[in-house]
PDB file of C-alpha atoms and ligand atoms in Angstrom:
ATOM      1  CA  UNK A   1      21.326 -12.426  11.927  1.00  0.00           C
ATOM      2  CA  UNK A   2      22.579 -15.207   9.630  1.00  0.00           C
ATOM      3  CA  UNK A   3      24.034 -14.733   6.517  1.00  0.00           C
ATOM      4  CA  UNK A   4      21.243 -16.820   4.708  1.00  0.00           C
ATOM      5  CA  UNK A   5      17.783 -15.618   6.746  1.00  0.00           C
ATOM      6  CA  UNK A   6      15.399 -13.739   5.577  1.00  0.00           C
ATOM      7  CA  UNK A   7      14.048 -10.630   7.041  1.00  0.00           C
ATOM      8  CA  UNK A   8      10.782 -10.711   8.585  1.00  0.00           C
ATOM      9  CA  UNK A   9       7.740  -8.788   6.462  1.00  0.00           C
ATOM     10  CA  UNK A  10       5.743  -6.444   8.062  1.00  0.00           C
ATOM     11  CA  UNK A  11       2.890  -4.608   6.886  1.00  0.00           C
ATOM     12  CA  UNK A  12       1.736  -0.982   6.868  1.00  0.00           C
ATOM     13  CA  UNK A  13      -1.498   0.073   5.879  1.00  0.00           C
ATOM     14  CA  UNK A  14      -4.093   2.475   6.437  1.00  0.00           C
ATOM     15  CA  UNK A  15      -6.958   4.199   4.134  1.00  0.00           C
ATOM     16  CA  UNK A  16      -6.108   7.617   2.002  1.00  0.00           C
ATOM     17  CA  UNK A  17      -4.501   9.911   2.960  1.00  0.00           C
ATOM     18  CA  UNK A  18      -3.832   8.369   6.406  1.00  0.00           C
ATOM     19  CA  UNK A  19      -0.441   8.663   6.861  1.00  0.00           C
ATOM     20  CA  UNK A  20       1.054   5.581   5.495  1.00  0.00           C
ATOM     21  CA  UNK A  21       3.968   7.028   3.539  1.00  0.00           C
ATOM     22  CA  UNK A  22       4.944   9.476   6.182  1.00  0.00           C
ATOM     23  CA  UNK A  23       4.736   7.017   8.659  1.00  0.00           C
ATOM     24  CA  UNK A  24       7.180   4.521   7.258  1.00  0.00           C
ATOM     25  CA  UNK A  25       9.913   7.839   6.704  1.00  0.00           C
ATOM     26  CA  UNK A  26       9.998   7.610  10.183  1.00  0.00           C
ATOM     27  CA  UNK A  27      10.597   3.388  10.138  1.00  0.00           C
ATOM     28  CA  UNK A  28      13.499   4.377   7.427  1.00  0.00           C
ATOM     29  CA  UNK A  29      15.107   6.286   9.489  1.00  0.00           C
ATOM     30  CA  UNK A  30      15.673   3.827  11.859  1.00  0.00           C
ATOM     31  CA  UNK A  31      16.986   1.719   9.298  1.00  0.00           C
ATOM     32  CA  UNK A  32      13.887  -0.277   7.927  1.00  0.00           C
ATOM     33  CA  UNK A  33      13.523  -0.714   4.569  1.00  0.00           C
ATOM     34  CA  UNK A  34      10.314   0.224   2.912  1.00  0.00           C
ATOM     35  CA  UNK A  35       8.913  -1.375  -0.072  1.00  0.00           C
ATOM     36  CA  UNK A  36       6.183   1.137  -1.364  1.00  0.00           C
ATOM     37  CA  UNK A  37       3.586  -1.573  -3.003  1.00  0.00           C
ATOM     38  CA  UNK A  38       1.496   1.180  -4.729  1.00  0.00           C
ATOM     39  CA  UNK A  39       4.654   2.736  -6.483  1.00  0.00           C
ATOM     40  CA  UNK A  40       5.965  -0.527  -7.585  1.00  0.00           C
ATOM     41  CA  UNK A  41       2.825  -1.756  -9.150  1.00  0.00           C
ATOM     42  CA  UNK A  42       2.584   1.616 -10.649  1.00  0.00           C
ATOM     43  CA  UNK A  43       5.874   0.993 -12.111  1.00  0.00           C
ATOM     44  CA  UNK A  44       5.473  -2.467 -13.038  1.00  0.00           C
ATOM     45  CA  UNK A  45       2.093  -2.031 -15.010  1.00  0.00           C
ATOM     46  CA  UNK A  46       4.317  -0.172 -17.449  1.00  0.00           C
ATOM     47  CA  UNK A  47       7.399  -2.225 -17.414  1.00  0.00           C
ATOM     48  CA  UNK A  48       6.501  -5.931 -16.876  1.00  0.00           C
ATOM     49  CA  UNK A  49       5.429  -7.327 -20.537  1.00  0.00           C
ATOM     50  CA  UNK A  50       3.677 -10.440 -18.744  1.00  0.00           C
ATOM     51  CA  UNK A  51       1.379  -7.925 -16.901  1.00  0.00           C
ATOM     52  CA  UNK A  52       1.385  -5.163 -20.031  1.00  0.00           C
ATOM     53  CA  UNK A  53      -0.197  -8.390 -22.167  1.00  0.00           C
ATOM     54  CA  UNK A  54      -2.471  -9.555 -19.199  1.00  0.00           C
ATOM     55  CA  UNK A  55      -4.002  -5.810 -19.204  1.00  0.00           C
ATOM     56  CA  UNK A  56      -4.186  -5.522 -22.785  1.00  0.00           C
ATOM     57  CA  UNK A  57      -6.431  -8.642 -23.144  1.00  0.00           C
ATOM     58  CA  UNK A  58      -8.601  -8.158 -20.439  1.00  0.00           C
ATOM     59  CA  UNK A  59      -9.155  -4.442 -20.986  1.00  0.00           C
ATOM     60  CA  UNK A  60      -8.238  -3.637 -24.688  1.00  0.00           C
ATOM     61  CA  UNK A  61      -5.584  -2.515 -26.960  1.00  0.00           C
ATOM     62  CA  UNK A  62      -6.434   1.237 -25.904  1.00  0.00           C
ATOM     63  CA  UNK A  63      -4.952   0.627 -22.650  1.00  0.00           C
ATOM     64  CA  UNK A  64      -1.745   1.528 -23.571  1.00  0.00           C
ATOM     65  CA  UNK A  65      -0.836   4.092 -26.370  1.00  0.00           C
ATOM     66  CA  UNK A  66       2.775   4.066 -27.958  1.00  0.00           C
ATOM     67  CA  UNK A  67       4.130   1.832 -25.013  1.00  0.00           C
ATOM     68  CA  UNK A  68       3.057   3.596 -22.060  1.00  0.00           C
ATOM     69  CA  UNK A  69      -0.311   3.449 -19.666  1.00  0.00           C
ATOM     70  CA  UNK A  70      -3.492   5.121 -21.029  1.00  0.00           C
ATOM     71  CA  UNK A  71      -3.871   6.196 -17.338  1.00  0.00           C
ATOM     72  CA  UNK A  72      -7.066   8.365 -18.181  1.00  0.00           C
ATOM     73  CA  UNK A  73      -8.958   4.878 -20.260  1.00  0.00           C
ATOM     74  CA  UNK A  74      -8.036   2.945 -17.468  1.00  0.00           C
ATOM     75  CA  UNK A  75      -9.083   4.545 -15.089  1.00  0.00           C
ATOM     76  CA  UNK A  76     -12.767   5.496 -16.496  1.00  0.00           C
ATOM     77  CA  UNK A  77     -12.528   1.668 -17.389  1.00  0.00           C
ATOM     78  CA  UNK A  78     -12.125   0.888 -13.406  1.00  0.00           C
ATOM     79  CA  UNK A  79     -12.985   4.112 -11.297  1.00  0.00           C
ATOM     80  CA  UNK A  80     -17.062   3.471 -11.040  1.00  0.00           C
ATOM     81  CA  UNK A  81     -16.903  -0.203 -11.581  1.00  0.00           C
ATOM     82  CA  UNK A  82     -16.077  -2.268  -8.558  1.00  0.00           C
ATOM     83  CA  UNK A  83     -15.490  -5.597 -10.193  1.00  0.00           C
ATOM     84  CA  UNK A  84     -13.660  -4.331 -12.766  1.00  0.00           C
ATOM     85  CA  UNK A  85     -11.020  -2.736 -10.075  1.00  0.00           C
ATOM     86  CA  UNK A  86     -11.033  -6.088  -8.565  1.00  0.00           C
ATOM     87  CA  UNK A  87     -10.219  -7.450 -11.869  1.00  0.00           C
ATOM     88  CA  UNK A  88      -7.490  -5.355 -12.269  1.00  0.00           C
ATOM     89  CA  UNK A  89      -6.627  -5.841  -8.939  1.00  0.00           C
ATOM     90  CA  UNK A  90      -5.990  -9.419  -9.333  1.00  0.00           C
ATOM     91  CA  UNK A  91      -3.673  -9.408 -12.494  1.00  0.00           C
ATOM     92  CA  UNK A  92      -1.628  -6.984 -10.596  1.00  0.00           C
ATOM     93  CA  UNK A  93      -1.397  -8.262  -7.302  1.00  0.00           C
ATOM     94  CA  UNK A  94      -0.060 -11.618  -8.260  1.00  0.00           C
ATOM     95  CA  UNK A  95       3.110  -9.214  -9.672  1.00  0.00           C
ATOM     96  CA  UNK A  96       3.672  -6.928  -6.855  1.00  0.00           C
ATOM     97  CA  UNK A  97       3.911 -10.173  -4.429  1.00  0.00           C
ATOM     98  CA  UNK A  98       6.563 -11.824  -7.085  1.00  0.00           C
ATOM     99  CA  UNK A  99       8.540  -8.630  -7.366  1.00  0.00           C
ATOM    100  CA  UNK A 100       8.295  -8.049  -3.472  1.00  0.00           C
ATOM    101  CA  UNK A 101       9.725 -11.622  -3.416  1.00  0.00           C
ATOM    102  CA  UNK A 102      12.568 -10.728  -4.875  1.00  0.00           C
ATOM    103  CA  UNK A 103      13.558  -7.425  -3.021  1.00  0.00           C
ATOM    104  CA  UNK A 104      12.823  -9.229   0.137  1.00  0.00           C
ATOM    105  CA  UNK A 105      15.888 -12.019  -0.794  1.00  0.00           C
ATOM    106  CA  UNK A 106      18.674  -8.836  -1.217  1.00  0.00           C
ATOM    107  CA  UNK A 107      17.290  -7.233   2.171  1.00  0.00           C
ATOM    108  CA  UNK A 108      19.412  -7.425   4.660  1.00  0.00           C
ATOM    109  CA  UNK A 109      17.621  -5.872   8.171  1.00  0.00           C
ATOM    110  CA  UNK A 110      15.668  -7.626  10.723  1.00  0.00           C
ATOM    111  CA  UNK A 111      12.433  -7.074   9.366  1.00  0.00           C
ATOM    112  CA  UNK A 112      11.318  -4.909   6.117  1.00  0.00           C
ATOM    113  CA  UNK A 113       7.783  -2.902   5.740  1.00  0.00           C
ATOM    114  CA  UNK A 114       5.679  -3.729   2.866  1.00  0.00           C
ATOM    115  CA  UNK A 115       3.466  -0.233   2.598  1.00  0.00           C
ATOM    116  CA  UNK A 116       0.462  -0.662   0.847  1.00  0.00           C
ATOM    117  CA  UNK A 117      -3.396   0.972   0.821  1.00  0.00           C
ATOM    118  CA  UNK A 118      -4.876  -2.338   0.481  1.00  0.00           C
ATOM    119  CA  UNK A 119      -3.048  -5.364   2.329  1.00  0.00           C
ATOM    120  CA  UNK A 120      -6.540  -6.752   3.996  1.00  0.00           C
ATOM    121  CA  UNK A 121      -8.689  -6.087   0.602  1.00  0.00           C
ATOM    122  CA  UNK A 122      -5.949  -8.341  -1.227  1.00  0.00           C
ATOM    123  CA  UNK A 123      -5.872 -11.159   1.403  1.00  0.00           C
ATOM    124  CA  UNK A 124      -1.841 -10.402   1.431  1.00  0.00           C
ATOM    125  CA  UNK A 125      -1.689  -9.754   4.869  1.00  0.00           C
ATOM    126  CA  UNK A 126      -2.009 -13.412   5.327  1.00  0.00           C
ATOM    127  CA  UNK A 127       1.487 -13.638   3.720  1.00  0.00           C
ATOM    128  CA  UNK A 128       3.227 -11.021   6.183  1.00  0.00           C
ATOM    129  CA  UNK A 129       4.790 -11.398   9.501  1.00  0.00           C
ATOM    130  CA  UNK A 130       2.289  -8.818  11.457  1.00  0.00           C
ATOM    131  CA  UNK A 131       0.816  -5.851  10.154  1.00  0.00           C
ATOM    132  CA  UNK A 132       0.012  -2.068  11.125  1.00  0.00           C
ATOM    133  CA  UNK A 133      -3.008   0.174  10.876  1.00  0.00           C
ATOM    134  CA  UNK A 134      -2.130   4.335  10.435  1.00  0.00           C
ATOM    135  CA  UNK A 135      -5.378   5.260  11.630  1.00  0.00           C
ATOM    136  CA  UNK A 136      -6.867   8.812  11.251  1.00  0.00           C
ATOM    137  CA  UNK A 137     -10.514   9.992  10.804  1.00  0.00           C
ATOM    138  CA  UNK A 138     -12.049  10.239   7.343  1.00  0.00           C
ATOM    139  CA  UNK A 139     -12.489  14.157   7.936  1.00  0.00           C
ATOM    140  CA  UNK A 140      -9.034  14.728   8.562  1.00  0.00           C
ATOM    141  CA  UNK A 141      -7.679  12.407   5.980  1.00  0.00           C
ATOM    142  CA  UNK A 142     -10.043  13.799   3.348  1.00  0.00           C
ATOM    143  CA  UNK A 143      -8.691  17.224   4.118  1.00  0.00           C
ATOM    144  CA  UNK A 144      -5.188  15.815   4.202  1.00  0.00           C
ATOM    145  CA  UNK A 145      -5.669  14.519   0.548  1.00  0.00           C
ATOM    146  CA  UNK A 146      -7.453  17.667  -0.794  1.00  0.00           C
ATOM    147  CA  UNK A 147      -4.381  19.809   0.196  1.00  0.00           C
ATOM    148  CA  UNK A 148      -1.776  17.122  -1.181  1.00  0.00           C
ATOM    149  CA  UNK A 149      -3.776  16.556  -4.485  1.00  0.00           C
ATOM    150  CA  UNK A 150      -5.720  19.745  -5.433  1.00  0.00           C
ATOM    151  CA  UNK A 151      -6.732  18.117  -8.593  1.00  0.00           C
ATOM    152  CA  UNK A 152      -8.776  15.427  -6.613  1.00  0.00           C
ATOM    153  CA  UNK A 153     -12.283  16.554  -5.170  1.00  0.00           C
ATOM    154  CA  UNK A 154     -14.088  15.594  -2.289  1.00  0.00           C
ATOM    155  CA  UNK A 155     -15.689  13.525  -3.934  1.00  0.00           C
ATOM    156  CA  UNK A 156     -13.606  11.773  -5.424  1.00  0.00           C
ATOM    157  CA  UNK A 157     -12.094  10.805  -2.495  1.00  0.00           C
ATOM    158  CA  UNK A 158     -15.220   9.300  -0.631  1.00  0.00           C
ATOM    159  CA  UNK A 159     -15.489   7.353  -3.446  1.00  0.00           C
ATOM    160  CA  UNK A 160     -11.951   6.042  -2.818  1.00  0.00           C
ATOM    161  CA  UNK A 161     -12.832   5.726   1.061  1.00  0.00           C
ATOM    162  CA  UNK A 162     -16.606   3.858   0.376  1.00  0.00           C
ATOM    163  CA  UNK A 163     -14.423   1.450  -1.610  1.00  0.00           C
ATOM    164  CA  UNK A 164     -12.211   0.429   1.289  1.00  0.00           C
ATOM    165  CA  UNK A 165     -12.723  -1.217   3.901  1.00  0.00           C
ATOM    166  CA  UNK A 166     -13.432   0.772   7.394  1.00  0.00           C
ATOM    167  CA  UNK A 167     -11.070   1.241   9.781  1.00  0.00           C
ATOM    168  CA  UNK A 168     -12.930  -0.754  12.210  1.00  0.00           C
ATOM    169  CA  UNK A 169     -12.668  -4.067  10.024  1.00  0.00           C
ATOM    170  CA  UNK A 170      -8.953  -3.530   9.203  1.00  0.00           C
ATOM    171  CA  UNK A 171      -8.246  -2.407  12.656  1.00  0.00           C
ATOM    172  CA  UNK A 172      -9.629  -5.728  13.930  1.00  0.00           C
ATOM    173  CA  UNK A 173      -7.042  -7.874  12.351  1.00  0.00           C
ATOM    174  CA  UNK A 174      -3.840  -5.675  12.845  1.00  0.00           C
ATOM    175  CA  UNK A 175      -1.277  -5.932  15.618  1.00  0.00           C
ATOM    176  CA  UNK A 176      -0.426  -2.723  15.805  1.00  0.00           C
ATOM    177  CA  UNK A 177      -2.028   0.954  15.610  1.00  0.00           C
ATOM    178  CA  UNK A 178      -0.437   3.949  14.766  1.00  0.00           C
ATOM    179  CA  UNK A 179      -3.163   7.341  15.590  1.00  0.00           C
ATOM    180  CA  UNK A 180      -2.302   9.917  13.039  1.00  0.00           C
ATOM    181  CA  UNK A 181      -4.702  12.133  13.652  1.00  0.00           C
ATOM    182  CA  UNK A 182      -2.610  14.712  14.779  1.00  0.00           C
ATOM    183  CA  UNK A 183      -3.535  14.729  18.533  1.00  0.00           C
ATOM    184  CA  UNK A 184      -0.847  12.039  19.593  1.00  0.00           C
ATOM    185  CA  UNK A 185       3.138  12.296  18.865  1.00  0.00           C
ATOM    186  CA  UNK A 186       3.904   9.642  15.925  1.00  0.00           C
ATOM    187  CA  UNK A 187       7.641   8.958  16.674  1.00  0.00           C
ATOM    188  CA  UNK A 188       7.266   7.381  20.219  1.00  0.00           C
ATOM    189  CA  UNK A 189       4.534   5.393  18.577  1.00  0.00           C
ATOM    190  CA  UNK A 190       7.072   4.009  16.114  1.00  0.00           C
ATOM    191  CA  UNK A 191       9.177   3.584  18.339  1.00  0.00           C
ATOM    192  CA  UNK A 192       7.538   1.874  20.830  1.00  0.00           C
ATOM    193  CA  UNK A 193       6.327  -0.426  17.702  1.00  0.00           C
ATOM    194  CA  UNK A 194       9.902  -1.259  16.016  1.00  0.00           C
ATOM    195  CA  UNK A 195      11.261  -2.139  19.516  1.00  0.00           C
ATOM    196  CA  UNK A 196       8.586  -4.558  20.369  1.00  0.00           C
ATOM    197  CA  UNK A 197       9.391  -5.667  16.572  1.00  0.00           C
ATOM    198  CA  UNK A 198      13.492  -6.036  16.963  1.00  0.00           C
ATOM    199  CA  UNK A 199      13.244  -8.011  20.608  1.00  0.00           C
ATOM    200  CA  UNK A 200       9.960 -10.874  18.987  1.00  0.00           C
ATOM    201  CA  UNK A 201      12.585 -10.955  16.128  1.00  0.00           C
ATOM    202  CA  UNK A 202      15.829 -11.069  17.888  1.00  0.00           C
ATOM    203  CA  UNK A 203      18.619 -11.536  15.555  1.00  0.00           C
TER     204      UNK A 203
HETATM  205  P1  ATP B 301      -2.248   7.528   0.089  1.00  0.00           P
HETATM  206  O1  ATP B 301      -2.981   6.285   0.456  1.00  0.00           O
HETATM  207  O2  ATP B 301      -3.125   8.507  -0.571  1.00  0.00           O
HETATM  208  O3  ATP B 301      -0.969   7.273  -0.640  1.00  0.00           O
HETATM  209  P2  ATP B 301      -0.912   7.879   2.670  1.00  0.00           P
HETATM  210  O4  ATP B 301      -1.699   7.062   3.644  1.00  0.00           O
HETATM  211  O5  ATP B 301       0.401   7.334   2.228  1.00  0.00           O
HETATM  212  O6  ATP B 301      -1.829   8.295   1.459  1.00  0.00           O
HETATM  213  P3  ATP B 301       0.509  10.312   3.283  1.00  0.00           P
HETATM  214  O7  ATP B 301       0.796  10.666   1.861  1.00  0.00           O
HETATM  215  O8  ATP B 301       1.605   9.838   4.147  1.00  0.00           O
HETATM  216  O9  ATP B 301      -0.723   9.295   3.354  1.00  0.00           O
HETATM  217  O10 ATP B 301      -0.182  11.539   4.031  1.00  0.00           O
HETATM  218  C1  ATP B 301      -1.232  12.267   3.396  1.00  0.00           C
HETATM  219  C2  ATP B 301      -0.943  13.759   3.539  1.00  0.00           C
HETATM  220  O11 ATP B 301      -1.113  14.114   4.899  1.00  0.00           O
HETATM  221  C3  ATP B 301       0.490  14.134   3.148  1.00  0.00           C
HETATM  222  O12 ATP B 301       0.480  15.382   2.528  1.00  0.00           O
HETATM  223  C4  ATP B 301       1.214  14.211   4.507  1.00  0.00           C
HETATM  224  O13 ATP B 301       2.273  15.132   4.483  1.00  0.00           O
HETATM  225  C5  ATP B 301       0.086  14.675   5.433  1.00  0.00           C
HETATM  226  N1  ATP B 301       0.221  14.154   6.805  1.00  0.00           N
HETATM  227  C6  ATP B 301       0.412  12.865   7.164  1.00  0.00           C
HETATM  228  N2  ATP B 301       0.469  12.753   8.500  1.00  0.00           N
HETATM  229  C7  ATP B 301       0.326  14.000   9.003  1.00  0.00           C
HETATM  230  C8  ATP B 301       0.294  14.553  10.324  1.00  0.00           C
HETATM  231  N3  ATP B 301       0.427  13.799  11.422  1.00  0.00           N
HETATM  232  N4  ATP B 301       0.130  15.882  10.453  1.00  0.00           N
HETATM  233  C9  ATP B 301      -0.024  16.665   9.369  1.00  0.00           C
HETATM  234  N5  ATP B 301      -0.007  16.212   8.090  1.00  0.00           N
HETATM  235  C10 ATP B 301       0.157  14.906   7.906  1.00  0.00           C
END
């Protein structure tokens, strides 16, 4: 690989509690880096004053008390109210792919994962290099989500699911699928997927 090019971006996605995060462990350890989209935007809601003032104007002073994010007013704000998610969605978004922008430049592998729950709802896979589903069924992945998060009810979380998109629509535009469903081994799935990866790239 030269000095000066870029690594390839490659996305990882897959509903709640599919098995996105644990997924791409298994990418780092082969030596991918991962950038977790979710966390960063997370992080940059509360630290990026251009997006802090964006948020404010669109959805009150109240959304942030004493400096930090009034998680619990934002979120009634957005929870039941679709275009008000995608309103948030889109002063956010256009953050996330600036700051990815930026931690893609001091990468240094062949190609880096960009792990997010919504790449297809966003239209960013269009800016990525390929992209993978972690696919699992919405049984297992509620019950996944109920033991990881015992303050979030069933509910709650086919709420989250009826607000993505199905698997069927996302798995129609991926390259690659990982089954997480616990019936088929993960790591030769990986495996199989990074090699495929490292010999297209080849550098
Ligand atoms: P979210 O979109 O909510 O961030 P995610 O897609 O990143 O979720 P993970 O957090 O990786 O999903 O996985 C959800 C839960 O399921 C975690 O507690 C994880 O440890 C568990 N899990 C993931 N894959 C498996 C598996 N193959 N077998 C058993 N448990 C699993």
């Amino acid at each position: 690989m030269s000095s000066t090019s870029l690594p390839v971006a490659v996305g990882i996605t897959g509903g709640i509690g599919a098995g996105k995060s644990t997924i791409a462990r298994i990418f780092s350890i082969l030596g991918i880096p991962i950038y977790e989209a979710d966390s960063r935007a997370k992080w940059l809601i509360s630290n990026s004053q251009s997006l802090k003032s964006q948020i404010i104007s669109h959805f009150g002073e109240q959304s942030f008390q004493d400096g930090s994010l009034n998680r619990s007013y934002l979120a009634r704000k957005v929870f039941s109210d679709q275009q008000q998610t995608e309103l948030l969605n889109s002063l956010v978004h256009p953050e996330v792919a600036k700051d990815f922008d930026h931690w893609m430049n001091i990468q240094k592998s062949a190609y880096v994962l960009k792990e997010a729950a919504l790449l297809y709802e966003t239209g960013s896979y269009n800016n990525l290099y390929k992209t993978i589903l972690v696919s699992a069924s919405d049984q297992i992945r509620i019950n996944r989500v109920l033991k990881r998060d015992p303050h979030r009810t069933e509910a709650d979380i086919k709420n989250i699911i009826s607000r993505q998109w199905s698997e069927e629509r996302k798995a129609a535009l991926c390259e690659f699928t990982i089954q997480n469903n616990g019936t088929e081994l993960t790591i030769p799935q990986v495996l199989a997927i990074h090699n495929q990866l490292m010999s297209e790239i080849n550098r």
